[in-house]
Each structure stands twice: as structure tokens, then as C-alpha cells.
Short mmCIF file of C-alpha atoms in Angstrom, two decimals:
data_model
loop_
_atom_site.label_atom_id
_atom_site.label_comp_id
_atom_site.label_asym_id
_atom_site.label_seq_id
_atom_site.Cartn_x
_atom_site.Cartn_y
_atom_site.Cartn_z
CA MET D 25 -52.22 57.34 83.96
CA ALA D 26 -49.65 55.51 81.89
CA LYS D 27 -49.52 51.80 82.49
CA ASP D 28 -46.40 49.72 82.05
CA VAL D 29 -48.43 46.78 80.81
CA GLU D 30 -48.06 45.23 77.41
CA VAL D 31 -50.22 42.41 76.09
CA ALA D 32 -48.79 39.98 73.55
CA GLU D 33 -50.89 37.73 71.40
CA ARG D 34 -49.50 35.18 68.97
CA GLY D 35 -52.16 33.24 67.05
CA SER D 36 -53.76 30.64 69.27
CA PHE D 37 -51.19 30.99 72.05
CA SER D 38 -52.41 32.19 75.41
CA THR D 39 -52.16 35.90 76.21
CA LYS D 40 -49.91 37.01 79.03
CA ASP D 41 -49.80 40.38 80.75
CA TYR D 42 -46.33 41.78 81.17
CA HIS D 43 -45.20 43.96 84.06
CA ASP D 44 -41.68 45.33 84.45
CA PRO D 45 -40.09 43.97 87.64
CA PRO D 46 -39.32 46.69 90.20
CA PRO D 47 -35.78 48.10 90.09
CA ALA D 48 -33.28 46.77 92.59
CA PRO D 49 -32.53 49.12 95.50
CA LEU D 50 -29.26 50.99 95.30
CA VAL D 51 -28.05 49.56 98.61
CA ASP D 52 -29.75 46.50 100.06
CA ALA D 53 -28.36 45.76 103.52
CA GLU D 54 -30.86 42.93 103.99
CA GLU D 55 -29.01 40.89 101.35
CA LEU D 56 -26.06 40.62 103.72
CA THR D 57 -28.21 38.64 106.19
CA GLN D 58 -29.32 36.01 103.66
CA TRP D 59 -27.53 32.73 102.98
CA SER D 60 -28.70 32.82 99.35
CA PHE D 61 -26.56 35.93 98.83
CA TYR D 62 -23.38 34.24 100.06
CA ARG D 63 -24.23 31.13 98.10
CA ALA D 64 -24.39 33.34 94.99
CA LEU D 65 -20.97 34.82 95.80
CA ILE D 66 -19.50 31.32 96.13
CA ALA D 67 -21.08 30.36 92.81
CA GLU D 68 -19.54 33.39 91.08
CA TYR D 69 -16.14 32.64 92.61
CA ILE D 70 -16.12 28.97 91.58
CA ALA D 71 -17.53 29.66 88.11
CA THR D 72 -14.88 32.29 87.36
CA LEU D 73 -12.16 30.01 88.74
CA LEU D 74 -13.24 27.18 86.41
CA PHE D 75 -13.60 29.57 83.49
CA LEU D 76 -10.03 30.86 83.80
CA TYR D 77 -8.57 27.44 84.52
CA ILE D 78 -9.96 25.81 81.37
CA THR D 79 -9.50 28.75 79.01
CA VAL D 80 -5.96 29.71 80.04
CA LEU D 81 -4.93 26.05 79.82
CA THR D 82 -6.35 26.01 76.29
CA VAL D 83 -4.35 29.10 75.29
CA ILE D 84 -1.11 27.75 76.74
CA GLY D 85 -1.69 24.33 75.21
CA TYR D 86 -2.19 25.84 71.77
CA LYS D 87 1.01 27.91 72.03
CA SER D 88 3.02 24.90 73.14
CA GLN D 89 1.70 22.79 70.25
CA THR D 90 2.67 25.43 67.69
CA ASP D 91 5.96 26.63 69.19
CA PRO D 92 8.42 27.15 66.30
CA ASN D 93 11.34 26.68 68.69
CA LEU D 94 10.22 23.08 69.11
CA LYS D 95 9.87 22.67 65.34
CA ALA D 96 6.14 22.20 65.82
CA ASP D 97 3.73 22.33 62.91
CA PRO D 98 2.01 25.75 62.99
CA CYS D 99 -1.17 24.01 61.88
CA ASP D 100 -1.24 21.77 64.95
CA GLY D 101 -3.29 22.56 68.01
CA VAL D 102 -6.78 23.91 68.34
CA GLY D 103 -6.05 27.23 66.64
CA ILE D 104 -7.84 30.51 67.24
CA LEU D 105 -11.13 28.81 66.43
CA GLY D 106 -10.58 26.28 69.20
CA ILE D 107 -9.60 28.97 71.70
CA ALA D 108 -12.76 30.91 70.87
CA TRP D 109 -14.81 27.73 71.34
CA ALA D 110 -13.17 27.13 74.72
CA PHE D 111 -14.14 30.59 75.96
CA GLY D 112 -17.64 30.55 74.48
CA GLY D 113 -18.30 26.95 75.48
CA MET D 114 -17.24 27.49 79.07
CA ILE D 115 -19.46 30.55 79.37
CA PHE D 116 -22.38 28.51 78.01
CA VAL D 117 -21.76 25.71 80.51
CA LEU D 118 -21.11 27.94 83.52
CA VAL D 119 -23.99 30.35 82.91
CA TYR D 120 -26.28 27.33 82.54
CA CYS D 121 -25.01 25.91 85.84
CA THR D 122 -25.10 29.11 87.91
CA ALA D 123 -27.92 31.18 86.40
CA GLY D 124 -30.43 29.93 88.98
CA ILE D 125 -28.07 30.65 91.88
CA SER D 126 -26.26 33.90 91.14
CA GLY D 127 -27.54 34.92 87.72
CA GLY D 128 -24.39 33.55 86.10
CA HIS D 129 -22.54 36.85 85.60
CA ILE D 130 -18.91 35.53 85.72
CA ASN D 131 -17.78 38.94 84.46
CA PRO D 132 -17.55 42.33 86.20
CA ALA D 133 -18.61 44.08 82.97
CA VAL D 134 -21.85 42.08 82.89
CA THR D 135 -22.43 42.84 86.56
CA PHE D 136 -21.75 46.53 85.95
CA GLY D 137 -24.22 46.66 83.05
CA LEU D 138 -26.93 44.96 85.10
CA PHE D 139 -26.25 47.35 87.98
CA LEU D 140 -26.71 50.38 85.70
CA ALA D 141 -30.01 48.88 84.55
CA ARG D 142 -31.06 48.49 88.21
CA LYS D 143 -31.17 44.70 87.94
CA VAL D 144 -28.85 44.24 90.93
CA SER D 145 -28.05 46.39 93.95
CA LEU D 146 -24.74 48.17 94.46
CA THR D 147 -24.00 45.83 97.36
CA ARG D 148 -24.42 42.75 95.20
CA ALA D 149 -22.58 44.29 92.25
CA VAL D 150 -19.47 45.20 94.25
CA LEU D 151 -19.22 41.86 96.05
CA TYR D 152 -19.87 39.94 92.83
CA MET D 153 -16.94 41.76 91.20
CA VAL D 154 -14.70 40.94 94.16
CA ALA D 155 -15.70 37.26 94.00
CA GLN D 156 -15.15 37.17 90.24
CA CYS D 157 -11.68 38.72 90.47
CA LEU D 158 -10.63 36.39 93.29
CA GLY D 159 -11.95 33.42 91.32
CA ALA D 160 -10.02 34.50 88.24
CA ILE D 161 -6.78 34.87 90.21
CA SER D 162 -7.31 31.45 91.78
CA GLY D 163 -8.06 29.81 88.43
CA VAL D 164 -4.92 31.15 86.77
CA GLY D 165 -2.95 30.30 89.91
CA LEU D 166 -3.97 26.67 89.50
CA VAL D 167 -2.77 26.69 85.91
CA LYS D 168 0.63 28.02 86.99
CA ALA D 169 0.83 25.51 89.85
CA PHE D 170 0.19 22.57 87.55
CA GLN D 171 2.20 23.73 84.51
CA LYS D 172 4.67 26.34 85.74
CA SER D 173 7.29 25.94 83.00
CA TYR D 174 4.74 26.09 80.18
CA TYR D 175 2.87 28.90 81.91
CA ILE D 176 5.88 31.20 82.09
CA ARG D 177 7.22 30.25 78.64
CA TYR D 178 3.96 30.90 76.80
CA GLY D 179 2.80 34.15 78.33
CA GLY D 180 0.43 32.97 81.04
CA GLY D 181 -2.67 33.67 78.96
CA ALA D 182 -2.33 37.36 79.81
CA ASN D 183 -4.15 39.95 77.73
CA LYS D 184 -1.82 42.35 75.92
CA LEU D 185 -2.21 44.72 73.02
CA ALA D 186 -0.72 43.01 69.97
CA ASP D 187 2.19 44.61 68.12
CA GLY D 188 1.11 46.86 65.28
CA TYR D 189 -2.15 47.98 66.89
CA SER D 190 -2.64 51.37 68.51
CA THR D 191 -4.11 51.87 71.95
CA GLY D 192 -7.24 53.37 70.38
CA VAL D 193 -7.79 50.28 68.25
CA GLY D 194 -7.38 48.01 71.26
CA LEU D 195 -9.72 50.10 73.38
CA GLY D 196 -12.30 50.20 70.59
CA ALA D 197 -12.12 46.41 70.19
CA GLU D 198 -12.81 45.94 73.90
CA ILE D 199 -15.68 48.44 73.91
CA ILE D 200 -17.45 46.92 70.91
CA GLY D 201 -16.76 43.34 71.98
CA THR D 202 -18.19 43.94 75.45
CA PHE D 203 -21.17 45.78 73.97
CA VAL D 204 -21.99 42.68 71.90
CA LEU D 205 -21.75 40.46 74.98
CA VAL D 206 -23.73 42.62 77.41
CA TYR D 207 -26.36 43.47 74.79
CA THR D 208 -26.82 39.73 74.26
CA VAL D 209 -27.13 39.18 78.01
CA PHE D 210 -29.88 41.81 78.25
CA SER D 211 -31.75 40.42 75.26
CA ALA D 212 -31.48 36.76 76.27
CA THR D 213 -32.61 37.40 79.86
CA ASP D 214 -35.27 40.02 79.14
CA PRO D 215 -38.43 39.08 81.11
CA LYS D 216 -40.51 40.77 78.42
CA ARG D 217 -39.30 38.14 75.94
CA SER D 218 -40.49 35.38 78.28
CA ALA D 219 -43.95 36.91 78.53
CA ARG D 220 -44.31 37.82 74.85
CA ASP D 221 -42.73 34.75 73.31
CA SER D 222 -43.54 32.12 75.91
CA HIS D 223 -44.19 29.61 73.11
CA VAL D 224 -40.63 30.00 71.82
CA PRO D 225 -38.10 28.17 74.03
CA VAL D 226 -35.02 30.33 74.62
CA LEU D 227 -32.01 28.85 76.39
CA ALA D 228 -30.32 32.06 77.55
CA PRO D 229 -26.81 30.62 78.07
CA LEU D 230 -26.63 29.56 74.41
CA PRO D 231 -26.70 33.02 72.75
CA ILE D 232 -24.49 34.39 75.52
CA GLY D 233 -21.90 31.70 74.88
CA PHE D 234 -22.09 32.30 71.14
CA ALA D 235 -21.57 36.03 71.69
CA VAL D 236 -18.36 35.28 73.59
CA PHE D 237 -17.30 32.90 70.83
CA VAL D 238 -17.73 35.31 67.92
CA VAL D 239 -16.17 38.23 69.78
CA HIS D 240 -13.07 36.10 70.44
CA LEU D 241 -12.82 35.23 66.77
CA ALA D 242 -12.77 38.94 65.92
CA THR D 243 -10.52 40.33 68.65
CA ILE D 244 -8.00 37.63 69.63
CA PRO D 245 -5.53 39.02 67.06
CA ILE D 246 -5.86 42.53 68.55
CA THR D 247 -5.95 42.21 72.34
CA GLY D 248 -6.20 38.49 72.98
CA THR D 249 -9.83 39.35 73.83
CA GLY D 250 -10.55 40.62 77.28
CA ILE D 251 -14.24 41.72 77.48
CA ASN D 252 -14.00 40.47 81.06
CA PRO D 253 -11.95 42.54 83.53
CA ALA D 254 -11.68 39.63 85.98
CA ARG D 255 -10.20 37.40 83.28
CA SER D 256 -7.60 40.06 82.40
CA LEU D 257 -6.79 40.89 86.02
CA GLY D 258 -6.40 37.25 87.07
CA ALA D 259 -3.91 36.54 84.29
CA ALA D 260 -1.99 39.77 84.93
CA VAL D 261 -1.68 39.15 88.67
CA ILE D 262 -0.27 35.64 88.28
CA TYR D 263 1.87 36.33 85.20
CA ASN D 264 3.03 39.67 86.68
CA GLN D 265 4.97 41.09 83.73
CA ASP D 266 5.23 44.76 82.78
CA LYS D 267 3.46 44.51 79.41
CA ALA D 268 0.39 42.87 80.95
CA TRP D 269 0.18 45.61 83.58
CA ASP D 270 0.88 48.44 81.13
CA ASP D 271 -2.15 47.47 79.04
CA GLN D 272 -4.37 46.47 81.98
CA TRP D 273 -6.38 49.70 81.97
CA ILE D 274 -7.65 48.91 78.45
CA PHE D 275 -9.27 45.74 79.78
CA TRP D 276 -11.17 47.64 82.46
CA VAL D 277 -12.08 50.92 80.79
CA GLY D 278 -13.11 49.31 77.49
CA PRO D 279 -15.43 46.65 78.94
CA PHE D 280 -17.05 49.07 81.40
CA ILE D 281 -17.76 51.59 78.64
CA GLY D 282 -19.12 48.85 76.39
CA ALA D 283 -21.34 47.52 79.18
CA ALA D 284 -22.67 51.01 79.95
CA ILE D 285 -23.55 51.64 76.30
CA ALA D 286 -25.29 48.27 76.05
CA ALA D 287 -27.31 48.94 79.22
CA PHE D 288 -28.39 52.36 77.94
CA TYR D 289 -29.23 51.05 74.47
CA HIS D 290 -31.33 48.16 75.72
CA GLN D 291 -33.11 49.92 78.57
CA PHE D 292 -33.72 53.36 77.09
CA ILE D 293 -33.85 52.75 73.33
CA LEU D 294 -35.11 49.24 72.71
CA ARG D 295 -37.27 49.09 75.84
CA ALA D 296 -38.18 52.78 75.46
CA GLY D 297 -37.35 53.48 79.09
CA ALA D 298 -36.84 57.17 78.43
CA VAL D 299 -40.20 57.46 76.64
CA LYS D 300 -42.00 55.60 79.45
CA ALA D 301 -40.44 57.82 82.10
CA LEU D 302 -41.41 60.96 80.20
CA SER D 303 -44.96 59.71 79.63
CA SER D 304 -45.32 58.87 83.32
CA PHE D 305 -44.03 62.32 84.27
CA ARG D 306 -46.48 64.09 81.96
CA SER D 307 -49.47 62.01 83.05
CA ASN D 308 -48.87 62.54 86.79
CA PRO D 309 -50.93 65.57 87.83
CA SER D 310 -49.05 65.95 91.09
CA VAL D 311 -45.81 66.81 89.25
#
């Protein structure tokens, strides 16, 4: 019978047996009776609120510092590099703070990818997405409440397809960008890595934050970088302009496709999930 056990040895380091954790149930009603579940929802809500508050403020601040109507120097402000650092840095900080409570998703696309990989139940996935979207709306709402004139004047941090780019280019940018992020999440949190490379310290929030950073560098000029449907929805709801709503579907379809591809690639190609399932099927005499 096939065994899902892999033994890793690295020089003089101790050997550890690795077992895949069992898949999460599709629907887990028992979660709804546990305080830890609601604590995780609160953590996702607050983390997404803080994420949108800081990052949208950064975007608006940069646009105000470089506004040609105010005869501002276009080289002033944090620039695209600074905006990318704000997004990546906040993800690093917030994932570090919430990973032990909720898993630190802060993104419906990440939650969707983990659901497809059977890391979380459908119940948890749906309510996480609701909490994330509400947190995003609240975070952008705070920005508008504190800086209403700047918020309206400088676009509210809403994601929109930039002029000169086709819908296909924008959708492709969101798919590939989200693939990079979710693939990094799977790799950085893989329990097999912990068992195999226990002598190598890996701080999971760091590569995840860097993934967000580099994706923003590449795609800010195209879509403003979504890769997070809650981030795009929160800005669109509060800004509430036609262009933001017209392009909104790109920032849901693209990230969900990218997350699904990343989940399939990691689970069935890199982790050889398809091969293991086939081997188990062939070695089971009762089938």
C-alpha cells in the first residue's frame, strides 16, 4: 500500500517523518460553535481594514505630492516604488500578526486557493471573504472620512484599467500577478518544507510580502494592481464611479483564475498530488 510518508535527511540534522495533514471538510458546521472561528473572522476584518487604510492613503498621498495642477515636482513623493513597498510591507506585517489566529489570508483570492487545496472548509472560506470585503470597505471609508477632498480628487485608490491597455492585457496581468502571490503562499506555508528543512528558518510572511511588492512594481502601470478582490471592491464601493465599476470584474475573475492555477500547480504538480492519488488507487485491491 502506498504510504504518504517522506523522510528527509540533511547531513547531521535530525530526521523527521512527514505526513500530509488531512484535508479540511467541505462544510464544517462545528466551526460555527467555536470562539476561535469568530476570533479569526475578526482578525481578517481588522487586518484588511488596516491594509486598505494604509495603502490607499499612500496612493492618494503620492498623487497629491505630484499633482501637476499644483505645480508639484513629479519626482516628489514616494513614487511607484514606495507604493509597492507600502502594499508589500503591510502584507508582511499583517500576515505576521494574524497568521497564528486566522492564517493571515487578508485576500479572497488567497482564501479561494487554499479552499481549492482543501486547506480550509467552504464555511470558513465564504465567511473569511465576507470579513475581508467588509474590512476593505471600512478601511477605505476611513480614508474618505479623514481626507474627503483629497480622496475624491485623486481617484480614491480605485483599481482601473489604464488607458492604452486592452481588457485582455489587464486580465492577464491580474491572473499572473495573483498566481505569483498564491504560489508563494503555498510554498512559504508548506508543512513539508517545515519537516524537510527544519534547520532552515523560514519566516513565511517575508516572501509573501515580497511577492506582493514585486507584483505591484510590474502591474501598477497596467491595472493599479488588484490581485486582491477585497482591495478592489472596497475602493470601488467607496469611490463609486463608473470606471471603477466597469472594470471591477477583471479584479475578481483574474485573481480567482490565478489562485486556482497556483493551487493546481502546487498541489498536483509540485507535490505530485495526482501521482499519489493514482498510486493509491492502483494499490488498493478493493477498488
